[in-house]
C-alpha cells in the first residue's frame, strides 16, 4: 500500500534555531502534500498545501516566512520551522494526496526549549 | 465551506459492547467523508471512506459507517469493542474536487474501552 515516511519522529531544539521536517512518499508520486499541526488533545489544523514545483498555499493565519515549505520533487516535501520558539512546539503531520485518497505520515513531535 | 461536527469528545464503552461515534457534516456539494484513527504520537490511519457509492461503507478492523443524506450524518459503528480500539477517532470531509482537495477534520472523539 501507499506509504508516507516522515522524519524525524521527534526533535528537540533550542529557541531561535531552525528545524526541518521531511515527508516522503515511498511508493507513489505525490503532486500534492498537506501539512497539519496538532496541539495536544485537539484536531488537525491544516497549515498549508504543498504542490510540486510551485509555491505552497498557506492557510489564513499561518506565517509563510516562519513555516517554509518546499516541494522540489514528486516524492519529497519539507517543512522548515525557522527561528523556532516554545509556542511552535506541537505535533506536525504531513499527508500525501493520491487519486485513491490521502496517506498520512507518522508525525513529528517538535519541542522547542 | 465544509465542516464536520463530532458529538462527544470522549466515549467510553465496555469490551464487547457496541461502539457508536457520531459525525454530522455540512457541505454545499456532495461530500467525500472519511473516518481516521490515531494512536498516541502517531499519524492517522484510514478506517473507511464514503465516495458516493454504497451508503453503507465497511472499513478495516470491523468498523463500518452509514451515509445518511437526510440526516447529514456519517456515524461510525463497530458491533463489539476490543481493547485495541482505544484511540482517537477523527471524522473528515472533502469536497471531492480532486487530489488537491483539502480535508477538514472534526475535533475528534477519544474512545476508551474498559474491561
mmCIF file of C-alpha atoms in Angstrom:
data_model
loop_
_atom_site.group_PDB
_atom_site.id
_atom_site.type_symbol
_atom_site.label_atom_id
_atom_site.label_comp_id
_atom_site.label_asym_id
_atom_site.label_seq_id
_atom_site.Cartn_x
_atom_site.Cartn_y
_atom_site.Cartn_z
ATOM 1 C CA UNK A 1 0.000 0.000 0.000
ATOM 2 C CA UNK A 2 0.892 3.664 -0.135
ATOM 3 C CA UNK A 3 3.450 4.692 2.457
ATOM 4 C CA UNK A 4 4.456 8.148 3.583
ATOM 5 C CA UNK A 5 7.625 8.395 5.617
ATOM 6 C CA UNK A 6 8.036 11.391 7.908
ATOM 7 C CA UNK A 7 11.278 12.248 9.666
ATOM 8 C CA UNK A 8 12.265 12.908 12.299
ATOM 9 C CA UNK A 9 9.599 11.391 14.521
ATOM 10 C CA UNK A 10 10.613 13.677 17.338
ATOM 11 C CA UNK A 11 13.024 16.568 17.722
ATOM 12 C CA UNK A 12 14.078 18.907 20.497
ATOM 13 C CA UNK A 13 15.666 22.182 19.512
ATOM 14 C CA UNK A 14 16.774 25.374 21.170
ATOM 15 C CA UNK A 15 14.761 28.538 20.826
ATOM 16 C CA UNK A 16 15.920 30.566 17.831
ATOM 17 C CA UNK A 17 17.144 27.643 15.766
ATOM 18 C CA UNK A 18 15.513 26.127 12.688
ATOM 19 C CA UNK A 19 14.196 22.627 12.247
ATOM 20 C CA UNK A 20 13.476 20.773 9.019
ATOM 21 C CA UNK A 21 10.872 18.028 8.780
ATOM 22 C CA UNK A 22 10.803 15.713 5.768
ATOM 23 C CA UNK A 23 7.835 13.965 4.255
ATOM 24 C CA UNK A 24 8.466 11.337 1.589
ATOM 25 C CA UNK A 25 6.062 9.257 -0.437
ATOM 26 C CA UNK A 26 7.886 5.945 -0.746
ATOM 27 C CA UNK A 27 5.993 4.056 -3.413
ATOM 28 C CA UNK A 28 3.974 6.646 -5.274
ATOM 29 C CA UNK A 29 4.303 10.145 -6.639
ATOM 30 C CA UNK A 30 2.529 12.888 -4.755
ATOM 31 C CA UNK A 31 1.794 16.045 -6.673
ATOM 32 C CA UNK A 32 0.096 17.489 -3.627
ATOM 33 C CA UNK A 33 1.056 17.194 0.003
ATOM 34 C CA UNK A 34 -0.548 18.780 3.040
ATOM 35 C CA UNK A 35 0.998 19.915 6.297
ATOM 36 C CA UNK A 36 -1.005 19.863 9.515
ATOM 37 C CA UNK A 37 -0.380 20.970 13.043
ATOM 38 C CA UNK A 38 -1.969 19.274 16.015
ATOM 39 C CA UNK A 39 -1.990 20.605 19.556
ATOM 40 C CA UNK A 40 -2.443 18.185 22.453
ATOM 41 C CA UNK A 41 -5.889 16.642 22.570
ATOM 42 C CA UNK A 42 -7.025 18.723 19.614
ATOM 43 C CA UNK A 43 -7.807 18.186 15.962
ATOM 44 C CA UNK A 44 -5.563 18.625 12.975
ATOM 45 C CA UNK A 45 -5.336 22.124 11.615
ATOM 46 C CA UNK A 46 -4.256 22.492 8.003
ATOM 47 C CA UNK A 47 -1.242 24.777 7.712
ATOM 48 C CA UNK A 48 -0.539 24.664 4.010
ATOM 49 C CA UNK A 49 -0.954 22.810 0.763
ATOM 50 C CA UNK A 50 2.284 21.920 -0.969
ATOM 51 C CA UNK A 51 2.350 21.460 -4.730
ATOM 52 C CA UNK A 52 5.332 20.021 -6.553
ATOM 53 C CA UNK A 53 7.264 22.671 -8.409
ATOM 54 C CA UNK A 54 5.264 25.628 -7.177
ATOM 55 C CA UNK A 55 4.822 27.752 -4.108
ATOM 56 C CA UNK A 56 2.840 26.388 -1.216
ATOM 57 C CA UNK A 57 -0.602 27.730 -0.425
ATOM 58 C CA UNK A 58 -0.848 28.742 3.207
ATOM 59 C CA UNK A 59 -3.977 28.824 5.288
ATOM 60 C CA UNK A 60 -5.067 32.062 6.829
ATOM 61 C CA UNK A 61 -3.089 32.948 9.906
ATOM 62 C CA UNK A 62 -0.093 30.754 9.089
ATOM 63 C CA UNK A 63 3.156 32.678 8.773
ATOM 64 C CA UNK A 64 4.728 31.657 5.477
ATOM 65 C CA UNK A 65 8.094 33.132 6.438
ATOM 66 C CA UNK A 66 8.168 31.106 9.610
ATOM 67 C CA UNK A 67 6.960 27.818 8.183
ATOM 68 C CA UNK A 68 8.870 27.328 4.951
ATOM 69 C CA UNK A 69 7.570 24.601 2.701
ATOM 70 C CA UNK A 70 9.462 23.153 -0.225
ATOM 71 C CA UNK A 71 8.131 20.517 -2.605
ATOM 72 C CA UNK A 72 11.001 20.077 -5.011
ATOM 73 C CA UNK A 73 10.141 16.601 -6.237
ATOM 74 C CA UNK A 74 7.137 14.353 -6.599
ATOM 75 C CA UNK A 75 8.207 12.306 -3.589
ATOM 76 C CA UNK A 76 9.527 14.860 -1.117
ATOM 77 C CA UNK A 77 8.098 17.835 0.703
ATOM 78 C CA UNK A 78 9.843 19.582 3.567
ATOM 79 C CA UNK A 79 8.620 21.888 6.307
ATOM 80 C CA UNK A 80 11.193 24.116 7.955
ATOM 81 C CA UNK A 81 10.262 25.869 11.166
ATOM 82 C CA UNK A 82 12.511 28.906 11.234
ATOM 83 C CA UNK A 83 13.616 30.710 14.382
ATOM 84 C CA UNK A 84 11.606 28.319 16.468
ATOM 85 C CA UNK A 85 10.061 29.430 19.727
ATOM 86 C CA UNK A 86 8.423 27.416 22.512
ATOM 87 C CA UNK A 87 4.966 28.251 21.149
ATOM 88 C CA UNK A 88 5.894 26.363 17.978
ATOM 89 C CA UNK A 89 6.102 23.163 19.994
ATOM 90 C CA UNK A 90 3.496 20.863 18.535
ATOM 91 C CA UNK A 91 2.843 17.684 16.598
ATOM 92 C CA UNK A 92 3.273 18.182 12.855
ATOM 93 C CA UNK A 93 1.792 15.709 10.381
ATOM 94 C CA UNK A 94 2.110 15.540 6.622
ATOM 95 C CA UNK A 95 -0.270 13.924 4.183
ATOM 96 C CA UNK A 96 0.156 12.979 0.560
ATOM 97 C CA UNK A 97 -2.763 13.060 -1.813
ATOM 98 C CA UNK A 98 -3.455 10.377 -4.377
ATOM 99 C CA UNK A 99 -6.407 9.660 -6.588
ATOM 100 C CA UNK A 100 -7.449 6.907 -4.170
ATOM 101 C CA UNK A 101 -7.213 9.088 -1.096
ATOM 102 C CA UNK A 102 -4.834 10.533 1.447
ATOM 103 C CA UNK A 103 -1.919 8.859 3.193
ATOM 104 C CA UNK A 104 -0.528 10.336 6.382
ATOM 105 C CA UNK A 105 2.948 10.355 7.778
ATOM 106 C CA UNK A 106 3.553 9.194 11.326
ATOM 107 C CA UNK A 107 4.051 12.732 12.593
ATOM 108 C CA UNK A 108 6.857 14.749 14.159
ATOM 109 C CA UNK A 109 6.796 15.859 17.763
ATOM 110 C CA UNK A 110 8.646 19.192 17.959
ATOM 111 C CA UNK A 111 9.691 20.548 21.322
ATOM 112 C CA UNK A 112 11.363 23.936 21.463
ATOM 113 C CA UNK A 113 13.221 24.675 24.667
ATOM 114 C CA UNK B 1 -17.349 25.827 3.165
ATOM 115 C CA UNK B 2 -17.386 22.362 4.606
ATOM 116 C CA UNK B 3 -17.352 21.227 8.186
ATOM 117 C CA UNK B 4 -17.876 18.204 10.370
ATOM 118 C CA UNK B 5 -19.134 18.026 13.920
ATOM 119 C CA UNK B 6 -18.272 15.136 16.164
ATOM 120 C CA UNK B 7 -20.635 14.811 19.073
ATOM 121 C CA UNK B 8 -18.883 13.685 22.204
ATOM 122 C CA UNK B 9 -15.214 14.345 22.734
ATOM 123 C CA UNK B 10 -14.964 11.238 24.864
ATOM 124 C CA UNK B 11 -16.815 7.930 24.616
ATOM 125 C CA UNK B 12 -16.351 5.019 26.982
ATOM 126 C CA UNK B 13 -17.611 1.501 26.268
ATOM 127 C CA UNK B 14 -17.082 -1.896 27.779
ATOM 128 C CA UNK B 15 -15.150 -4.511 25.890
ATOM 129 C CA UNK B 16 -17.598 -6.400 23.683
ATOM 130 C CA UNK B 17 -20.128 -3.571 23.633
ATOM 131 C CA UNK B 18 -21.328 -1.629 20.615
ATOM 132 C CA UNK B 19 -19.220 1.323 19.543
ATOM 133 C CA UNK B 20 -21.039 4.361 18.129
ATOM 134 C CA UNK B 21 -19.127 7.509 17.262
ATOM 135 C CA UNK B 22 -21.187 10.334 15.835
ATOM 136 C CA UNK B 23 -20.334 12.633 12.955
ATOM 137 C CA UNK B 24 -22.500 15.192 11.213
ATOM 138 C CA UNK B 25 -21.331 17.083 8.180
ATOM 139 C CA UNK B 26 -22.092 20.303 6.379
ATOM 140 C CA UNK B 27 -21.268 20.665 2.715
ATOM 141 C CA UNK B 28 -22.540 22.683 -0.218
ATOM 142 C CA UNK B 29 -21.521 19.948 -2.646
ATOM 143 C CA UNK B 30 -21.771 16.157 -2.462
ATOM 144 C CA UNK B 31 -19.146 15.305 0.099
ATOM 145 C CA UNK B 32 -16.459 12.714 0.432
ATOM 146 C CA UNK B 33 -16.409 11.562 4.049
ATOM 147 C CA UNK B 34 -13.697 9.777 5.978
ATOM 148 C CA UNK B 35 -13.050 8.226 9.339
ATOM 149 C CA UNK B 36 -9.486 8.064 10.630
ATOM 150 C CA UNK B 37 -7.982 6.564 13.761
ATOM 151 C CA UNK B 38 -4.962 7.971 15.572
ATOM 152 C CA UNK B 39 -2.935 6.206 18.227
ATOM 153 C CA UNK B 40 -0.747 8.284 20.584
ATOM 154 C CA UNK B 41 2.116 10.080 18.871
ATOM 155 C CA UNK B 42 1.279 8.562 15.514
ATOM 156 C CA UNK B 43 -0.194 9.704 12.245
ATOM 157 C CA UNK B 44 -3.665 8.934 11.010
ATOM 158 C CA UNK B 45 -4.815 5.631 9.632
ATOM 159 C CA UNK B 46 -7.810 5.455 7.308
ATOM 160 C CA UNK B 47 -10.642 3.334 8.650
ATOM 161 C CA UNK B 48 -13.086 3.875 5.809
ATOM 162 C CA UNK B 49 -14.349 6.411 3.316
ATOM 163 C CA UNK B 50 -17.548 7.330 1.534
ATOM 164 C CA UNK B 51 -17.240 8.463 -2.061
ATOM 165 C CA UNK B 52 -20.842 8.490 -3.298
ATOM 166 C CA UNK B 53 -21.059 4.764 -3.976
ATOM 167 C CA UNK B 54 -22.775 2.492 -1.426
ATOM 168 C CA UNK B 55 -24.165 4.363 1.546
ATOM 169 C CA UNK B 56 -23.071 1.635 3.962
ATOM 170 C CA UNK B 57 -19.313 1.583 3.992
ATOM 171 C CA UNK B 58 -17.303 -1.198 5.543
ATOM 172 C CA UNK B 59 -13.804 -0.479 6.750
ATOM 173 C CA UNK B 60 -10.929 -2.122 8.495
ATOM 174 C CA UNK B 61 -10.936 -3.691 11.959
ATOM 175 C CA UNK B 62 -14.688 -4.388 11.840
ATOM 176 C CA UNK B 63 -15.768 -0.758 11.608
ATOM 177 C CA UNK B 64 -18.479 0.499 9.328
ATOM 178 C CA UNK B 65 -20.318 3.748 8.718
ATOM 179 C CA UNK B 66 -23.555 4.709 7.042
ATOM 180 C CA UNK B 67 -24.009 7.835 4.977
ATOM 181 C CA UNK B 68 -27.427 9.372 5.608
ATOM 182 C CA UNK B 69 -28.007 12.391 3.448
ATOM 183 C CA UNK B 70 -31.344 13.245 5.070
ATOM 184 C CA UNK B 71 -29.645 13.447 8.451
ATOM 185 C CA UNK B 72 -26.303 14.778 7.139
ATOM 186 C CA UNK B 73 -24.667 12.099 9.225
ATOM 187 C CA UNK B 74 -21.851 9.593 8.857
ATOM 188 C CA UNK B 75 -21.715 7.764 12.172
ATOM 189 C CA UNK B 76 -19.056 5.130 12.830
ATOM 190 C CA UNK B 77 -20.023 1.825 14.418
ATOM 191 C CA UNK B 78 -18.484 -1.446 15.471
ATOM 192 C CA UNK B 79 -20.592 -4.282 16.904
ATOM 193 C CA UNK B 80 -18.131 -5.387 19.546
ATOM 194 C CA UNK B 81 -15.391 -3.214 21.021
ATOM 195 C CA UNK B 82 -11.918 -4.550 21.612
ATOM 196 C CA UNK B 83 -9.310 -3.138 23.935
ATOM 197 C CA UNK B 84 -7.124 -2.361 20.936
ATOM 198 C CA UNK B 85 -9.817 0.011 19.626
ATOM 199 C CA UNK B 86 -8.953 2.565 22.303
ATOM 200 C CA UNK B 87 -7.685 5.573 20.347
ATOM 201 C CA UNK B 88 -8.664 8.959 18.956
ATOM 202 C CA UNK B 89 -11.088 8.952 16.043
ATOM 203 C CA UNK B 90 -11.494 11.738 13.539
ATOM 204 C CA UNK B 91 -14.248 12.321 11.030
ATOM 205 C CA UNK B 92 -13.254 14.366 7.989
ATOM 206 C CA UNK B 93 -14.828 15.792 4.856
ATOM 207 C CA UNK B 94 -13.516 16.904 1.485
ATOM 208 C CA UNK B 95 -15.233 18.455 -1.486
ATOM 209 C CA UNK B 96 -14.067 15.717 -3.875
ATOM 210 C CA UNK B 97 -12.805 18.161 -6.451
ATOM 211 C CA UNK B 98 -9.591 16.249 -6.971
ATOM 212 C CA UNK B 99 -6.378 15.247 -5.302
ATOM 213 C CA UNK B 100 -5.785 18.826 -4.207
ATOM 214 C CA UNK B 101 -8.962 18.826 -2.168
ATOM 215 C CA UNK B 102 -8.424 19.757 1.437
ATOM 216 C CA UNK B 103 -9.584 17.596 4.286
ATOM 217 C CA UNK B 104 -11.467 19.311 7.063
ATOM 218 C CA UNK B 105 -11.360 17.412 10.323
ATOM 219 C CA UNK B 106 -13.723 17.238 13.237
ATOM 220 C CA UNK B 107 -12.493 17.821 16.747
ATOM 221 C CA UNK B 108 -12.062 14.126 17.396
ATOM 222 C CA UNK B 109 -13.551 11.569 19.773
ATOM 223 C CA UNK B 110 -11.433 9.669 22.233
ATOM 224 C CA UNK B 111 -12.671 6.112 22.600
ATOM 225 C CA UNK B 112 -11.976 4.388 25.875
ATOM 226 C CA UNK B 113 -12.589 0.646 26.172
ATOM 227 C CA UNK B 114 -12.932 -0.813 29.646
ATOM 228 C CA UNK B 115 -12.921 -4.383 30.895
#
